[in-house]
Amino acid sequence: MIKKLLFPLVFGVVLAGYSTFALLDTFVVEQPMQDVSFDSHFFDDFPTASSSVPTSSSKPASSSVNETSSSRPESSSSSSEISSSSSSSSSSSSMPVVPGTTIFPDAPIYTDTPTYTENTYTDSHMCITILTETVQVKNKKGQMVDTVVYCADIYLTSAQYMKTALAKDKYGQKIVERTSSMAERHNAVFAINGDYYGAQERGYVLRNGTVFRDSKKTVDMDKGDLAIYTDGSFETFKEANKSVEDMQALKLDTGIKAYQIFSFGPILVEDGKTIVSEKDEVAISSKLGNQRTAIGIIDNLHYRVAVCDGRLSSSWGMELYQMADYMVEKGCKTVYNLDGGGSSTIWFNGRLLNRPNTNGEKDIGEREVSDCVYFA
């Protein structure tokens, strides 16, 4: 009798042990492929913007923004019916807001030494202004609802100040870290989450000039990639059409090459026009709109980055096409969608600005991700 029971007992223990190992190996145990040690001299030869850019060593805080709205057109209606309903001086206590003006600067005014306000930062090579606003978007029932958006206007003198970091400075799957932690370790001024490359087994990964993954996504999974070149320009493309080597060699005759490639997607805006529709959504969708993280370019070395809160009673969120329309209204010519949902994070001057969450109000907290984009 004991022998008859022994085999199923042992088998059950072995099966339970294997199942536990498989679960830990799949979802918990880190699988580092290599430590990350970027070449510190890689950024030495990046092109630099014209020296005619104005600078000031004693710029007052208010001079970093334009006092009139004549330089920025009023928002026009779009397919997502986005409209601004409050400014960055919103008094809502249910979410963090950054007090200050709603007007972005006409042009950067760099400072000889780092200069901070609650919603601006300038130094000799970077000028950042943060706008926090509540806009109205159309929900799934066709009603107009509020969504809180954090939008950064960023000028750089060189693309070398836009970099990426990998969680724990390692490349591999299931290696994760909070965006804020990565930003602080790399002495960043501003950071957003990246494309969470570690959640995928395929798709190009080129970071700070180093190729970590060159395996192409399948055609049905290829929503387009974003390449950032050493002159600060953006290019979107499909992996089926170009290799990583193509992107690094494409402009070698001018000394310019891709040094970052993101492969989450989709591409939201090309040539200043929204190219996604209500039918285009990521696989994971919420009954509410989702949090989004998008990076866009206005001109070389002039960028707009936006993150919206979502799945909250105070902030519905956005569909992809709504984020695209929002960025078009902000003047972007090319816009790319990075990882969203609970991953969406925006960090500035040592503090988290948005309200990251996976399941709404009961789950407010920053998600650990595999990479981030930061400015330093």
mmCIF file of N, CA, C and O in Angstrom, residues 18-19 25 108 116 123 145 152 161 187 216-217 226 237 251 264 269 284 302 312 318 335 364-365 374:
data_model
loop_
_atom_site.group_PDB
_atom_site.id
_atom_site.type_symbol
_atom_site.label_atom_id
_atom_site.label_comp_id
_atom_site.label_asym_id
_atom_site.label_seq_id
_atom_site.Cartn_x
_atom_site.Cartn_y
_atom_site.Cartn_z
ATOM 1 N N TYR A 18 8.924 21.477 -10.162
ATOM 2 C CA TYR A 18 9.225 21.905 -11.529
ATOM 3 C C TYR A 18 8.338 23.079 -11.932
ATOM 4 O O TYR A 18 8.794 24.036 -12.562
ATOM 5 N N SER A 19 7.052 22.995 -11.550
ATOM 6 C CA SER A 19 6.124 24.074 -11.898
ATOM 7 C C SER A 19 6.546 25.381 -11.245
ATOM 8 O O SER A 19 6.514 26.451 -11.860
ATOM 9 N N ASP A 25 11.320 31.050 -13.179
ATOM 10 C CA ASP A 25 12.226 31.277 -14.299
ATOM 11 C C ASP A 25 11.584 32.159 -15.357
ATOM 12 O O ASP A 25 12.248 32.967 -16.001
ATOM 13 N N PRO A 108 15.049 78.580 -26.694
ATOM 14 C CA PRO A 108 15.784 78.318 -25.454
ATOM 15 C C PRO A 108 16.634 79.499 -25.036
ATOM 16 O O PRO A 108 17.188 80.212 -25.857
ATOM 17 N N TYR A 116 16.971 76.179 -11.763
ATOM 18 C CA TYR A 116 15.741 75.432 -11.584
ATOM 19 C C TYR A 116 14.587 76.342 -11.190
ATOM 20 O O TYR A 116 14.771 77.318 -10.467
ATOM 21 N N ASP A 123 20.507 74.858 -18.336
ATOM 22 C CA ASP A 123 21.943 74.950 -18.105
ATOM 23 C C ASP A 123 22.578 75.322 -19.436
ATOM 24 O O ASP A 123 21.884 75.812 -20.331
ATOM 25 N N VAL A 145 -14.388 63.664 -21.530
ATOM 26 C CA VAL A 145 -13.905 63.433 -20.168
ATOM 27 C C VAL A 145 -12.520 64.055 -19.987
ATOM 28 O O VAL A 145 -11.811 64.315 -20.958
ATOM 29 N N ALA A 152 6.534 67.951 -21.813
ATOM 30 C CA ALA A 152 7.821 68.623 -21.664
ATOM 31 C C ALA A 152 8.284 69.173 -23.000
ATOM 32 O O ALA A 152 8.244 68.479 -24.013
ATOM 33 N N TYR A 161 23.000 64.763 -25.131
ATOM 34 C CA TYR A 161 22.378 64.932 -23.822
ATOM 35 C C TYR A 161 21.068 64.168 -23.695
ATOM 36 O O TYR A 161 20.433 64.217 -22.645
ATOM 37 N N ASN A 187 22.240 60.586 -12.804
ATOM 38 C CA ASN A 187 22.258 62.045 -12.601
ATOM 39 C C ASN A 187 21.439 62.782 -13.653
ATOM 40 O O ASN A 187 21.850 63.828 -14.177
ATOM 41 N N LYS A 216 14.776 40.628 -36.038
ATOM 42 C CA LYS A 216 13.618 41.359 -36.541
ATOM 43 C C LYS A 216 12.323 40.821 -35.936
ATOM 44 O O LYS A 216 12.173 39.618 -35.690
ATOM 45 N N LYS A 217 11.371 41.712 -35.734
ATOM 46 C CA LYS A 217 10.035 41.300 -35.345
ATOM 47 C C LYS A 217 9.349 40.641 -36.539
ATOM 48 O O LYS A 217 9.687 40.912 -37.694
ATOM 49 N N LEU A 226 11.549 53.513 -34.087
ATOM 50 C CA LEU A 226 12.049 54.884 -34.103
ATOM 51 C C LEU A 226 13.555 54.855 -33.965
ATOM 52 O O LEU A 226 14.092 54.241 -33.029
ATOM 53 N N PHE A 237 10.713 53.649 -39.238
ATOM 54 C CA PHE A 237 10.900 52.645 -40.289
ATOM 55 C C PHE A 237 10.346 51.303 -39.841
ATOM 56 O O PHE A 237 10.057 51.102 -38.657
ATOM 57 N N LYS A 251 23.817 57.238 -42.825
ATOM 58 C CA LYS A 251 24.294 58.604 -43.034
ATOM 59 C C LYS A 251 25.780 58.754 -42.710
ATOM 60 O O LYS A 251 26.243 59.831 -42.357
ATOM 61 N N PHE A 264 8.889 49.527 -29.706
ATOM 62 C CA PHE A 264 7.575 49.247 -29.112
ATOM 63 C C PHE A 264 6.462 49.628 -30.087
ATOM 64 O O PHE A 264 5.726 48.791 -30.565
ATOM 65 N N VAL A 269 2.742 59.714 -35.421
ATOM 66 C CA VAL A 269 2.677 60.887 -36.298
ATOM 67 C C VAL A 269 3.844 60.856 -37.268
ATOM 68 O O VAL A 269 4.980 60.568 -36.880
ATOM 69 N N ILE A 284 -3.170 45.192 -24.980
ATOM 70 C CA ILE A 284 -3.789 45.346 -23.664
ATOM 71 C C ILE A 284 -4.525 46.675 -23.634
ATOM 72 O O ILE A 284 -3.934 47.731 -23.801
ATOM 73 N N HIS A 302 14.985 69.865 -30.884
ATOM 74 C CA HIS A 302 13.811 70.455 -30.227
ATOM 75 C C HIS A 302 12.734 69.379 -30.160
ATOM 76 O O HIS A 302 12.230 68.940 -31.187
ATOM 77 N N LEU A 312 -8.031 56.478 -13.954
ATOM 78 C CA LEU A 312 -8.336 57.160 -12.707
ATOM 79 C C LEU A 312 -9.621 57.963 -12.856
ATOM 80 O O LEU A 312 -9.962 58.411 -13.955
ATOM 81 N N MET A 318 -5.951 58.173 -22.549
ATOM 82 C CA MET A 318 -6.022 58.475 -23.974
ATOM 83 C C MET A 318 -5.932 57.201 -24.797
ATOM 84 O O MET A 318 -5.277 56.235 -24.405
ATOM 85 N N VAL A 335 6.132 61.485 -34.181
ATOM 86 C CA VAL A 335 5.853 61.083 -32.798
ATOM 87 C C VAL A 335 5.835 59.564 -32.722
ATOM 88 O O VAL A 335 5.269 58.891 -33.594
ATOM 89 N N ILE A 364 -1.767 52.779 -7.082
ATOM 90 C CA ILE A 364 -0.879 53.865 -7.474
ATOM 91 C C ILE A 364 0.552 53.504 -7.071
ATOM 92 O O ILE A 364 0.825 53.190 -5.920
ATOM 93 N N GLY A 365 1.442 53.526 -8.009
ATOM 94 C CA GLY A 365 2.828 53.210 -7.715
ATOM 95 C C GLY A 365 3.615 53.002 -8.993
ATOM 96 O O GLY A 365 3.080 52.545 -10.008
ATOM 97 N N TYR A 374 16.520 59.349 -20.811
ATOM 98 C CA TYR A 374 16.758 60.436 -19.876
ATOM 99 C C TYR A 374 17.603 61.535 -20.523
ATOM 100 O O TYR A 374 18.275 61.347 -21.530
#
